Coordinates of C-alpha atoms in Angstrom, one line a residue:
Chain V
X1144 CA 20.0 -17.5 -93.4
X1145 CA 20.2 -19.3 -90.7
X1146 CA 23.1 -22.0 -89.3
X1147 CA 21.2 -24.6 -90.0
X1148 CA 21.5 -26.8 -87.3
X1149 CA 19.4 -24.6 -86.3
X1150 CA 17.0 -24.2 -88.9
X1151 CA 17.5 -29.0 -87.3
X1152 CA 15.8 -28.0 -84.4
X1153 CA 13.3 -25.7 -85.5
X1154 CA 12.1 -28.2 -87.5
X1155 CA 12.3 -31.1 -84.6
X1156 CA 10.4 -28.5 -82.6
X1157 CA 7.4 -28.2 -85.2
X1158 CA 7.4 -32.0 -85.3
X1159 CA 6.9 -32.2 -81.3
X1160 CA 3.9 -29.3 -82.0
X1161 CA 2.1 -31.8 -84.7
X1162 CA 2.6 -34.2 -82.7
X1163 CA 1.5 -32.4 -79.6
X1164 CA -1.5 -31.2 -82.1
X1165 CA -2.6 -33.5 -82.8
X1166 CA -2.5 -36.1 -79.9
X1167 CA -4.8 -34.3 -77.6
X1168 CA -7.8 -34.0 -79.9
X1169 CA -7.2 -37.3 -80.9
X1170 CA -8.0 -36.7 -84.6
X1171 CA -5.7 -35.0 -87.6
X1172 CA -3.2 -35.7 -90.1
X1173 CA 0.1 -36.6 -89.1
X1174 CA 1.8 -38.7 -90.7
X1175 CA 2.0 -35.7 -94.0
X1176 CA 2.5 -33.6 -91.6
X1177 CA 5.2 -34.9 -90.5
X1178 CA 6.9 -35.6 -94.3
X1179 CA 6.7 -31.8 -95.1
X1180 CA 8.5 -31.1 -92.0
X1181 CA 11.7 -29.6 -94.1
X1182 CA 9.8 -28.7 -96.9
X1183 CA 7.0 -25.9 -94.7
X1184 CA 11.0 -25.0 -92.3
X1185 CA 12.9 -24.0 -95.2
X1186 CA 10.3 -22.1 -96.8
X1187 CA 9.3 -19.5 -94.5
X1188 CA 12.3 -19.8 -92.3
X1189 CA 14.7 -19.4 -95.6
X1190 CA 13.2 -19.1 -98.6
X1191 CA 10.0 -17.1 -99.2
X1192 CA 9.8 -13.0 -98.9
X1193 CA 6.3 -12.5 -96.4
X1194 CA 5.0 -10.0 -94.1
X1195 CA 4.0 -11.0 -90.8
X1196 CA 2.0 -8.0 -90.6
X1197 CA -0.6 -9.7 -92.8
X1198 CA -3.0 -8.7 -95.1
X1199 CA -5.5 -10.8 -97.6
X1200 CA -3.9 -9.0 -101.3
X1201 CA -0.7 -9.9 -100.0
X1202 CA 1.3 -7.7 -102.6
X1203 CA 4.7 -6.5 -102.8
X1204 CA 5.1 -10.2 -101.3
X1205 CA 5.5 -13.8 -102.3
X1206 CA 2.4 -16.1 -101.1
X1207 CA 1.8 -19.7 -100.0
X1208 CA -1.1 -21.9 -100.6
X1209 CA -1.3 -25.2 -99.3
X1210 CA -3.8 -27.7 -101.2
X1211 CA -4.4 -30.7 -99.7
X1212 CA -5.1 -28.7 -96.6
X1213 CA -5.1 -32.4 -94.0
X1214 CA -1.1 -31.7 -93.0
X1215 CA -2.4 -28.9 -90.7
X1216 CA -1.0 -29.0 -88.0
X1217 CA 3.1 -28.6 -90.2
X1218 CA 0.7 -26.0 -91.5
X1219 CA -0.4 -23.9 -88.6
X1220 CA 2.8 -25.0 -85.8
X1221 CA 5.2 -22.5 -88.7
X1222 CA 2.6 -19.9 -89.2
X1223 CA 2.3 -19.4 -85.1
X1224 CA 5.8 -19.7 -85.0
X1225 CA 6.9 -17.7 -88.0
X1226 CA 5.1 -15.2 -86.2
X1227 CA 1.5 -14.7 -87.9
X1228 CA -0.3 -16.6 -84.5
X1229 CA 0.4 -17.0 -80.6
X1230 CA 2.0 -20.1 -80.4
X1231 CA 0.1 -21.2 -77.3
X1232 CA -3.1 -21.1 -79.4
X1233 CA -2.1 -24.3 -81.1
X1234 CA -3.9 -25.5 -77.9
X1235 CA -7.0 -24.8 -79.8
X1236 CA -6.1 -27.2 -82.8
X1237 CA -9.6 -28.7 -83.2
X1238 CA -11.7 -27.5 -80.7
X1239 CA -14.7 -26.0 -80.9
X1240 CA -14.4 -22.1 -81.2
X1241 CA -11.1 -21.9 -82.9
X1242 CA -9.2 -20.5 -85.3
X1243 CA -7.2 -23.8 -86.1
X1244 CA -9.7 -25.6 -87.8
X1245 CA -9.3 -29.1 -89.1
X1246 CA -8.1 -28.5 -92.3
X1247 CA -6.9 -24.6 -92.6
X1248 CA -9.6 -21.7 -93.6
X1249 CA -10.3 -17.9 -94.4
X1250 CA -13.7 -18.5 -92.3
X1251 CA -12.1 -17.6 -88.9
X1252 CA -9.4 -14.8 -90.0
X1253 CA -6.5 -17.1 -89.0
X1254 CA -3.1 -14.5 -90.1
X1255 CA -1.4 -16.7 -92.9
X1256 CA -4.2 -18.5 -94.4
X1257 CA -5.6 -17.1 -97.5
X1258 CA -7.6 -19.5 -99.4
X1259 CA -9.3 -22.0 -97.6
X1260 CA -8.3 -26.1 -98.6
X1261 CA -9.5 -29.8 -97.9
X1262 CA -11.4 -30.7 -100.9
X1263 CA -8.5 -32.1 -102.2
X1264 CA -7.6 -30.7 -105.6
X1265 CA -9.0 -26.7 -106.3
X1266 CA -5.3 -25.4 -104.2
X1267 CA -3.0 -25.0 -108.0
X1268 CA -6.4 -23.2 -110.3
X1269 CA -6.1 -20.7 -106.9
X1270 CA -2.2 -20.5 -106.8
X1271 CA -2.5 -19.6 -110.9
X1272 CA -5.5 -16.9 -110.4
X1273 CA -3.2 -15.5 -107.1
X1274 CA -0.4 -15.6 -109.9
X1275 CA -1.6 -13.6 -112.5
X1276 CA -3.1 -11.2 -110.1
X1277 CA 0.3 -10.5 -110.2
X1278 CA 1.2 -10.1 -113.1
X1279 CA -1.5 -7.3 -113.7
X1280 CA -0.8 -5.3 -109.6
X1281 CA 3.5 -5.5 -111.8
X1282 CA 4.0 -7.8 -108.5
X1283 CA 7.2 -9.7 -109.1
X1284 CA 7.0 -11.6 -106.0
X1285 CA 6.0 -15.5 -106.3
X1286 CA 4.0 -17.7 -105.5
X1287 CA 3.8 -21.4 -103.9
X1288 CA 1.8 -24.2 -103.6
X1289 CA 2.9 -27.7 -102.3
X1290 CA 0.0 -30.8 -103.8
X1291 CA 0.3 -34.3 -102.3
X1292 CA 0.7 -36.7 -105.1
X1293 CA -2.9 -38.6 -104.5
X1294 CA -4.1 -35.1 -104.8
X1295 CA -3.3 -35.1 -108.6
X1296 CA -6.2 -38.1 -109.3
X1297 CA -7.8 -34.9 -108.7
X1298 CA -8.8 -33.5 -112.5
X1299 CA -8.8 -29.9 -111.7
X1300 CA -5.0 -30.3 -111.7
X1301 CA -5.1 -31.5 -114.4
X1302 CA -6.9 -28.9 -116.0
X1303 CA -5.3 -26.3 -114.6
X1304 CA -1.7 -27.6 -115.3
X1305 CA -2.3 -27.6 -119.3
X1306 CA -3.3 -24.0 -118.6
X1307 CA -0.7 -22.4 -116.8
X1308 CA 1.7 -24.3 -119.2
X1309 CA -0.3 -22.3 -122.1
X1310 CA -1.2 -19.6 -121.0
X1311 CA 3.5 -18.6 -119.8
X1312 CA 2.6 -18.7 -116.1
X1313 CA 6.4 -18.4 -114.3
X1314 CA 5.6 -17.0 -111.3
X1315 CA 4.6 -19.9 -109.7
X1316 CA 6.9 -22.9 -108.1
X1317 CA 4.7 -26.2 -107.8
X1318 CA 5.7 -29.0 -105.4
X1319 CA 4.0 -31.6 -105.0
X1320 CA 4.4 -34.1 -101.9
X1321 CA 5.2 -37.4 -103.7
X1322 CA 5.6 -40.0 -100.6
X1323 CA 4.0 -42.6 -102.4
X1324 CA 1.2 -42.4 -100.1
X1325 CA -2.8 -41.9 -99.7
X1326 CA -6.0 -43.5 -96.9
X1327 CA -6.5 -46.7 -98.4
X1328 CA -2.5 -47.6 -99.1
X1329 CA 0.0 -47.2 -101.7
X1330 CA -0.4 -44.9 -104.4
X1331 CA 0.6 -47.3 -106.6
X1332 CA -2.1 -49.8 -105.0
X1333 CA -4.4 -46.9 -105.6
X1334 CA -4.1 -45.4 -108.2
X1335 CA -0.9 -45.7 -110.5
X1336 CA 0.2 -41.8 -111.9
X1337 CA 2.3 -42.9 -113.6
X1338 CA 5.7 -41.4 -114.7
X1339 CA 4.6 -38.4 -113.3
X1340 CA 7.3 -36.0 -113.8
X1341 CA 7.1 -37.2 -117.7
X1342 CA 3.3 -36.0 -117.1
X1343 CA 4.7 -32.7 -116.1
X1344 CA 7.0 -32.0 -118.5
X1345 CA 4.3 -33.5 -122.0
X1346 CA 2.3 -30.8 -120.5
X1347 CA 4.9 -28.1 -121.1
X1348 CA 6.6 -27.2 -117.6
X1349 CA 9.8 -27.2 -116.0
X1350 CA 10.2 -30.0 -113.6
X1351 CA 12.5 -30.8 -111.0
X1352 CA 13.2 -33.5 -108.2
X1353 CA 14.2 -33.1 -104.7
X1354 CA 15.7 -36.9 -104.2
X1355 CA 15.1 -36.5 -99.9
X1356 CA 12.6 -34.3 -99.5
X1357 CA 13.5 -34.5 -96.0
X1358 CA 16.9 -33.7 -95.9
X1359 CA 16.2 -29.6 -95.3
X1360 CA 19.8 -28.8 -97.2
X1361 CA 18.0 -30.2 -100.3
X1362 CA 14.6 -29.0 -99.9
X1363 CA 16.5 -25.1 -99.6
X1364 CA 18.5 -25.8 -102.1
X1365 CA 16.1 -27.5 -105.0
X1366 CA 13.3 -24.4 -103.6
X1367 CA 16.3 -21.7 -104.1
X1368 CA 17.4 -23.4 -107.4
X1369 CA 13.6 -23.4 -108.4
X1370 CA 13.9 -19.6 -107.9
X1371 CA 16.3 -19.1 -110.3
X1372 CA 14.1 -20.6 -112.7
X1373 CA 10.8 -19.0 -112.3
X1374 CA 10.7 -15.6 -114.9
X1375 CA 11.0 -18.6 -118.4
X1376 CA 8.4 -18.1 -119.4
X1377 CA 6.9 -22.1 -117.5
X1378 CA 5.8 -22.7 -114.5
X1379 CA 8.0 -24.3 -112.1
X1380 CA 7.2 -27.9 -110.9
X1381 CA 9.5 -29.7 -108.4
X1382 CA 8.7 -33.3 -107.4
X1383 CA 10.2 -33.6 -103.8
X1384 CA 10.6 -37.9 -102.8
X1385 CA 9.6 -37.9 -98.8
X1386 CA 9.2 -40.0 -96.8
X1387 CA 4.9 -40.2 -94.9
X1388 CA 5.7 -40.3 -90.8
X1389 CA 8.6 -38.7 -91.4
X1390 CA 11.0 -38.8 -88.0
X1391 CA 9.3 -41.0 -86.1
X1392 CA 10.5 -44.8 -86.9
X1393 CA 6.6 -46.9 -86.2
X1394 CA 4.5 -43.6 -88.1
X1395 CA 7.7 -43.8 -91.1
X1396 CA 6.8 -45.7 -94.7
X1397 CA 3.1 -46.5 -93.8
X1398 CA -0.3 -45.0 -94.9
X1399 CA -1.3 -46.4 -90.9
X1400 CA -0.7 -43.0 -89.7
X1401 CA -2.1 -41.1 -92.3
X1402 CA -5.1 -39.6 -89.6
X1403 CA -4.5 -41.7 -87.0
X1404 CA -3.5 -39.7 -84.0
X1405 CA -1.1 -41.7 -81.3
X1406 CA -2.3 -42.6 -78.1
X1407 CA 0.1 -41.6 -74.7
X1408 CA 2.6 -43.3 -74.5
X1409 CA 2.7 -43.3 -78.3
X1410 CA 3.6 -40.0 -78.2
X1411 CA 6.2 -40.5 -75.4
X1412 CA 7.8 -42.6 -77.8
X1413 CA 7.2 -40.0 -80.4
X1414 CA 8.6 -37.2 -78.9
X1415 CA 11.4 -39.2 -77.0
X1416 CA 12.5 -39.0 -81.0
X1417 CA 12.1 -35.3 -81.0
X1418 CA 13.9 -34.6 -78.3
X1419 CA 15.2 -31.0 -79.6
X1420 CA 12.9 -28.2 -78.0
X1421 CA 13.2 -24.7 -78.2
X1422 CA 9.9 -24.5 -76.0
X1423 CA 6.5 -26.4 -76.3
X1424 CA 3.5 -24.5 -75.7
Chain N
X966 CA -53.6 1.1 -114.4
X967 CA -50.3 1.6 -115.5
X968 CA -49.2 0.5 -119.3
X969 CA -45.4 -1.2 -119.2
X970 CA -43.9 -0.7 -122.5
X971 CA -40.4 -2.8 -124.2
X972 CA -38.2 -1.1 -126.1
X973 CA -37.6 -4.0 -128.2
X974 CA -36.8 -7.6 -127.5
X975 CA -33.6 -8.5 -126.3
X976 CA -31.6 -10.6 -124.6
X977 CA -31.0 -10.2 -120.9
X978 CA -27.1 -11.8 -121.6
X979 CA -26.4 -9.2 -123.8
X980 CA -27.0 -7.0 -121.1
X981 CA -24.7 -8.7 -119.3
X982 CA -22.3 -8.4 -122.0
X983 CA -22.6 -4.4 -121.5
X984 CA -22.7 -4.5 -118.0
X985 CA -19.2 -5.8 -118.3
X986 CA -17.9 -3.3 -121.5
X987 CA -18.5 -0.6 -119.2
X988 CA -17.4 -1.9 -116.4
X989 CA -14.3 -2.7 -117.9
X990 CA -13.8 0.9 -118.7
X991 CA -14.1 2.6 -115.2
X992 CA -13.3 0.0 -112.8
X993 CA -10.1 -1.0 -113.3
X994 CA -9.7 -4.2 -111.0
X995 CA -12.4 -5.9 -112.9
X996 CA -11.1 -9.1 -114.8
X997 CA -13.2 -11.4 -116.6
X998 CA -12.7 -15.0 -116.6
X999 CA -14.3 -17.4 -120.1
X1000 CA -14.4 -21.2 -120.1
X1001 CA -14.9 -20.8 -124.5
X1002 CA -18.9 -19.7 -124.1
X1003 CA -16.9 -15.8 -125.5
X1004 CA -19.6 -15.1 -128.0
X1005 CA -22.5 -16.7 -125.1
X1006 CA -21.8 -14.6 -123.1
X1007 CA -21.1 -11.6 -125.2
X1008 CA -17.3 -11.3 -123.1
X1009 CA -16.1 -9.5 -126.9
X1010 CA -16.3 -6.4 -126.4
X1011 CA -14.8 -6.3 -122.8
X1012 CA -12.2 -8.4 -124.2
X1013 CA -11.2 -6.3 -127.0
X1014 CA -10.8 -3.4 -125.0
X1015 CA -9.1 -5.0 -121.8
X1016 CA -7.2 -7.8 -123.7
X1017 CA -5.0 -8.1 -120.7
X1018 CA -7.7 -8.7 -118.4
X1019 CA -9.1 -11.1 -119.9
X1020 CA -8.3 -15.3 -119.1
X1021 CA -10.5 -17.9 -121.8
X1022 CA -9.5 -21.2 -119.8
X1023 CA -10.8 -23.6 -122.4
X1024 CA -13.0 -26.1 -121.3
X1025 CA -12.2 -26.8 -117.6
X1026 CA -14.2 -24.6 -115.2
X1027 CA -13.1 -25.8 -112.2
X1028 CA -10.6 -24.2 -113.0
X1029 CA -11.7 -21.0 -113.6
X1030 CA -13.7 -20.5 -110.2
X1031 CA -10.2 -21.9 -108.3
X1032 CA -8.8 -19.2 -110.7
X1033 CA -11.3 -17.4 -109.6
X1034 CA -10.8 -17.4 -106.3
X1035 CA -7.2 -16.7 -106.1
X1036 CA -7.3 -13.2 -109.1
X1037 CA -9.4 -11.9 -106.0
X1038 CA -5.9 -12.3 -103.4
X1039 CA -4.4 -9.4 -105.2
X1040 CA -7.6 -7.3 -105.7
X1041 CA -8.6 -8.3 -108.9
X1042 CA -12.7 -8.4 -109.2
X1043 CA -13.6 -11.7 -111.4
X1044 CA -16.6 -12.5 -113.6
X1045 CA -16.3 -15.7 -114.4
X1046 CA -18.7 -16.1 -117.3
X1047 CA -20.4 -19.4 -118.4
X1048 CA -23.6 -22.1 -119.1
X1049 CA -25.8 -22.1 -115.8
X1050 CA -25.3 -25.7 -115.2
X1051 CA -21.6 -25.2 -116.0
X1052 CA -21.0 -22.3 -113.7
X1053 CA -22.9 -24.1 -110.9
X1054 CA -24.0 -28.3 -110.8
X1055 CA -20.5 -28.7 -112.4
X1056 CA -19.0 -26.6 -109.4
X1057 CA -20.4 -26.6 -106.8
X1058 CA -17.8 -27.7 -104.6
X1059 CA -15.5 -25.5 -106.2
X1060 CA -17.7 -23.5 -105.7
X1061 CA -17.8 -23.9 -102.1
X1062 CA -14.5 -25.0 -100.8
X1063 CA -12.8 -22.0 -102.8
X1064 CA -15.3 -19.0 -102.9
X1065 CA -18.1 -19.0 -100.6
X1066 CA -16.1 -20.4 -97.4
X1067 CA -12.8 -18.5 -98.4
X1068 CA -15.3 -15.4 -98.6
X1069 CA -14.0 -14.5 -101.8
X1070 CA -15.3 -11.8 -104.4
X1071 CA -15.7 -12.9 -107.1
X1072 CA -18.9 -12.6 -109.5
X1073 CA -20.6 -15.9 -110.9
X1074 CA -21.9 -15.4 -113.9
X1075 CA -24.2 -17.2 -115.6
X1076 CA -26.3 -17.2 -118.7
X1077 CA -28.8 -20.3 -120.6
X1078 CA -30.4 -20.5 -117.5
X1079 CA -33.7 -22.6 -117.6
X1080 CA -35.8 -25.0 -120.5
X1081 CA -35.3 -20.8 -122.5
X1082 CA -31.9 -21.9 -123.1
X1083 CA -34.5 -24.1 -125.6
X1084 CA -33.9 -26.5 -128.6
X1085 CA -29.9 -28.5 -126.8
X1086 CA -32.6 -29.6 -124.1
X1087 CA -32.4 -30.9 -120.8
X1088 CA -28.1 -31.4 -120.7
X1089 CA -27.8 -28.1 -121.2
X1090 CA -30.9 -26.2 -119.2
X1091 CA -30.1 -26.6 -115.6
X1092 CA -33.8 -25.7 -113.3
X1093 CA -31.7 -25.9 -109.9
X1094 CA -28.7 -23.6 -110.1
X1095 CA -30.5 -21.0 -107.2
X1096 CA -31.2 -23.5 -105.3
X1097 CA -27.5 -24.3 -105.2
X1098 CA -26.6 -21.4 -105.1
X1099 CA -28.3 -20.0 -102.5
X1100 CA -27.8 -22.7 -100.1
X1101 CA -24.4 -21.3 -99.6
X1102 CA -23.6 -19.1 -97.2
X1103 CA -22.6 -15.4 -97.8
X1104 CA -23.9 -16.1 -101.5
X1105 CA -26.1 -13.2 -102.9
X1106 CA -28.2 -14.6 -105.7
X1107 CA -29.7 -11.7 -108.1
X1108 CA -32.2 -13.4 -111.3
X1109 CA -32.4 -10.3 -113.4
X1110 CA -36.0 -9.3 -115.6
X1111 CA -34.2 -7.7 -119.3
X1112 CA -31.7 -6.4 -120.5
X1113 CA -31.6 -2.7 -118.9
X1114 CA -31.6 -4.5 -115.4
X1115 CA -29.6 -7.5 -116.3
X1116 CA -26.5 -4.3 -117.3
X1117 CA -27.5 -2.0 -114.2
X1118 CA -26.7 -5.5 -111.8
X1119 CA -23.4 -6.3 -113.5
X1120 CA -22.4 -3.3 -112.8
X1121 CA -23.9 -2.8 -108.7
X1122 CA -22.2 -6.7 -108.6
X1123 CA -18.8 -5.7 -109.2
X1124 CA -19.5 -2.4 -106.2
X1125 CA -21.0 -5.1 -103.7
X1126 CA -17.7 -6.9 -101.5
X1127 CA -18.5 -11.2 -101.5
X1128 CA -19.3 -13.5 -104.1
X1129 CA -22.3 -13.1 -106.2
X1130 CA -24.5 -15.1 -108.4
X1131 CA -25.5 -13.1 -111.6
X1132 CA -28.3 -15.8 -113.5
X1133 CA -29.4 -14.1 -117.4
X1134 CA -30.4 -16.0 -120.3
X1135 CA -30.2 -17.0 -123.7
X1136 CA -33.7 -16.1 -125.4
X1137 CA -34.9 -12.1 -126.2
X1138 CA -37.0 -11.4 -123.7
X1139 CA -39.2 -7.6 -123.4
X1140 CA -37.0 -4.6 -121.9
X1141 CA -39.3 -2.4 -120.3
X1142 CA -36.9 -1.8 -116.8
X1143 CA -36.3 1.6 -116.8
X1144 CA -32.3 2.6 -118.2
X1145 CA -31.2 4.3 -116.0
X1146 CA -32.0 2.7 -113.3
X1147 CA -30.5 2.1 -109.8
X1148 CA -30.4 -1.3 -109.3
X1149 CA -29.8 -2.8 -105.6
X1150 CA -29.9 -5.9 -104.1
X1151 CA -32.0 -7.0 -101.6
X1152 CA -34.8 -4.7 -102.8
X1153 CA -37.8 -5.5 -104.4
X1154 CA -39.3 -3.3 -106.8
X1155 CA -43.2 -3.0 -106.9
X1156 CA -44.5 -2.6 -110.2
X1157 CA -48.5 -2.3 -109.6
X1158 CA -50.4 -2.5 -106.3
X1159 CA -53.2 -4.1 -106.1
X1160 CA -55.5 -5.6 -103.2
X1161 CA -56.2 -9.1 -104.2
X1162 CA -53.7 -11.4 -104.9
X1163 CA -49.8 -10.0 -104.6
X1164 CA -47.6 -12.4 -107.3
X1165 CA -43.9 -12.7 -107.1
X1166 CA -41.7 -12.6 -109.9
X1167 CA -38.2 -13.1 -111.2
X1168 CA -36.4 -13.0 -114.5
X1169 CA -38.3 -13.3 -117.5
X1170 CA -40.8 -14.2 -115.4
X1171 CA -41.4 -11.0 -114.3
X1172 CA -42.7 -9.0 -117.8
X1173 CA -45.0 -12.4 -118.2
X1174 CA -46.8 -11.6 -114.5
X1175 CA -47.5 -7.8 -115.5
X1176 CA -49.6 -8.8 -119.0
X1177 CA -51.3 -11.6 -116.4
X1178 CA -52.3 -9.0 -114.1
X1179 CA -53.2 -6.6 -117.1
X1180 CA -55.9 -9.5 -117.4
X1181 CA -56.9 -10.6 -114.2
X1182 CA -57.6 -6.5 -113.7
X1183 CA -59.7 -6.6 -117.1
X1184 CA -61.6 -10.0 -115.1
X1185 CA -61.6 -7.3 -112.2
X1186 CA -58.9 -8.9 -110.1
X1187 CA -56.4 -6.6 -108.8
X1188 CA -53.1 -8.0 -108.4
X1189 CA -50.2 -6.4 -107.0
X1190 CA -46.8 -6.8 -109.1
X1191 CA -44.0 -7.1 -107.6
X1192 CA -40.3 -7.4 -109.3
X1193 CA -38.5 -9.6 -107.3
X1194 CA -34.7 -9.7 -108.5
X1195 CA -32.7 -10.8 -106.0
X1196 CA -33.0 -13.8 -104.3
X1197 CA -31.5 -13.6 -101.6
X1198 CA -30.5 -11.7 -99.3
X1199 CA -34.9 -11.9 -99.9
X1200 CA -36.9 -8.2 -99.8
X1201 CA -38.5 -9.9 -96.6
X1202 CA -40.3 -6.8 -96.1
X1203 CA -41.6 -6.7 -98.9
X1204 CA -43.1 -9.7 -99.5
X1205 CA -45.1 -9.3 -96.2
X1206 CA -45.8 -6.1 -96.8
X1207 CA -47.4 -6.7 -99.5
X1208 CA -48.6 -10.4 -98.4
X1209 CA -50.5 -9.0 -95.6
X1210 CA -52.8 -6.6 -97.6
X1211 CA -53.8 -9.5 -100.3
X1212 CA -54.0 -12.3 -97.8
X1213 CA -51.8 -14.8 -100.8
X1214 CA -49.6 -15.4 -103.7
X1215 CA -48.6 -16.4 -106.7
X1216 CA -44.8 -17.1 -107.0
X1217 CA -43.2 -17.6 -110.9
X1218 CA -39.2 -18.0 -111.6
X1219 CA -37.7 -20.2 -114.0
X1220 CA -36.7 -23.5 -111.5
X1221 CA -38.1 -26.1 -110.0
X1222 CA -40.5 -25.0 -107.2
X1223 CA -37.6 -27.3 -104.9
X1224 CA -35.1 -24.9 -104.0
X1225 CA -36.4 -21.6 -105.7
X1226 CA -37.6 -18.2 -105.3
X1227 CA -41.4 -19.5 -103.9
X1228 CA -39.7 -21.8 -101.4
X1229 CA -37.9 -18.8 -99.9
X1230 CA -41.2 -17.1 -100.2
X1231 CA -43.3 -19.9 -98.0
X1232 CA -40.7 -20.2 -95.6
X1233 CA -40.4 -16.6 -95.1
X1234 CA -44.3 -16.4 -95.0
X1235 CA -44.7 -19.7 -93.1
X1236 CA -41.9 -17.9 -90.3
X1237 CA -43.4 -14.4 -90.6
X1238 CA -47.7 -14.2 -92.4
X1239 CA -48.8 -18.0 -92.9
X1240 CA -50.5 -16.9 -96.3
X1241 CA -52.3 -19.8 -98.8
X1242 CA -49.8 -19.7 -101.7
X1243 CA -49.4 -21.5 -106.3
X1244 CA -46.2 -22.3 -107.3
X1245 CA -45.9 -21.0 -111.0
X1246 CA -42.2 -23.3 -111.9
X1247 CA -40.5 -26.3 -113.3
X1248 CA -42.6 -29.4 -111.6
X1249 CA -39.7 -31.2 -111.2
X1250 CA -39.0 -31.8 -114.2
X1251 CA -35.5 -31.7 -116.5
X1252 CA -36.5 -30.0 -119.8
X1253 CA -36.3 -30.9 -123.3
X1254 CA -35.8 -29.4 -126.6
X1255 CA -37.8 -27.2 -128.0
X1256 CA -38.3 -23.6 -129.2
X1257 CA -38.8 -21.2 -125.7
X1258 CA -42.2 -20.1 -126.4
X1259 CA -43.1 -23.8 -127.0
X1260 CA -41.2 -24.8 -123.3
X1261 CA -42.7 -22.4 -121.2
X1262 CA -46.4 -23.1 -122.9
X1263 CA -45.1 -27.2 -122.1
X1264 CA -44.0 -25.9 -118.2
X1265 CA -45.8 -23.9 -117.6
X1266 CA -44.4 -21.1 -117.2
X1267 CA -46.5 -18.0 -118.4
X1268 CA -48.5 -15.3 -118.4
X1269 CA -51.5 -17.8 -118.4
X1270 CA -50.0 -20.3 -115.7
X1271 CA -50.1 -16.9 -113.7
X1272 CA -53.0 -16.3 -114.6
X1273 CA -54.2 -19.4 -113.4
X1274 CA -52.5 -19.8 -110.2
X1275 CA -54.1 -16.2 -109.3
X1276 CA -57.3 -17.9 -110.5
X1277 CA -56.5 -21.1 -107.9
X1278 CA -54.9 -18.9 -105.0
X1279 CA -57.9 -16.4 -104.9
X1280 CA -59.7 -19.7 -104.1
X1281 CA -57.5 -20.6 -100.9
X1282 CA -58.2 -17.5 -99.5

């Protein structure tokens, strides 16, 4: 495992990438992206066993599915900085003729991405299909997925959650980004979802919690713990508390930056709070 | 005039079941999913022979479509079966994003399409599914006419890389196409050569078109009959060549006249060889309860309706 300080630098660079991508085109979703930076860093730099020589079927490697596709800036940054495509391509985010569409897609052939997402609530079903294919292929690698908490308001998730436990899909780790925010406000004001832990438990899942999803060591430890719980007959869920907009003080603890880009001045302020660079693109 | 004989009435959905069973034996990558309608989709033989390759998802079609998309990631060829209504309209967005836009090799297999589903009534009788599916970029859309053709199509789509919508029905209809036919996606089948009017039919209305052509012949009208089993990609060459010869066309389908075969044909002709056209189809209406025969009569989806349309279009030449 890389040194934790090196990983922190990587995460800081990812934050810079997120802010710069969104700023350049004056559109995109910085809030959730910043909040999930530690998760993506842990997943791609420490936890997942994957090949950068990208192959759609992904046999013999761990797979990841992003269900809440609007946080594409963090996904693109981490994929690029993990060797899937040139980092300079982040310059094309949301521009015409780009492989970096507003929401991730297979349509433009971007290595690292195996399903389109953006219309919410579909990723868990896809992840379960891929997990079932792994079992049929006698492939003992794992499937990871990430979901927004607000996204769980989509009913398809609960069809899938019911299915996974009933059919003992135990080669999956589904993480919920539990930041308590959605476009129109907090999840508590828009549509409270009650006790998510109790709900997953009631559906027969093995449920874990990461109390601070913006603490890199906690995320790494949590994902590793989740890995050790796979293969035991139950799907594994991680409820991961994060702060939307984490790492930029004026973007934190509000839904205001869910889908809004910083202006020039705000960008400089935000970058100054994340000064460590590995080399901007 | 060539005589087409039925070897007996059989349901097209059983053709799907037989094809799927054969696929299970010869292609280890074929997997099947169903949303609590195994009996209706005739999937039991496949399940008995390949229990590990079958996924019963329960009454949860959205999850089924997503899982089917996921199963392709790993090289599987999923056949997802349910009623046409729940296989399209109910899960349009799932099909759009996770299957069509993502370019996934999923075969959506839809039974009980159209009003001939019968007594269950309009909640279950979708007449818009061909339109919904053909509007999705990259989606192949097939509507088969009898048991043998449905079986052949089921086998053929497993060899085709990309998303496919395969539509079939509930009632028993004449089984008249060859048992050993080779099904070519996108290739129309000419059943009668004629010079006065072209009849383009899809699904079980192909049999009705044959009956209509025989009766029209007795009235001295020479009808060319073409089985358009693939709505998309449409065999435009066969259609244009035929209409260039006859000068007018009747399209026949168990679908709303908006969005179905008729509209695809009209666009093709408008761009290439404009000609008078009559639409044998439902007229922007929901269905209702009744026997398949009663409903075909009431909604004008039989040989008599095709004859009437042919006589009308001939006057517009």
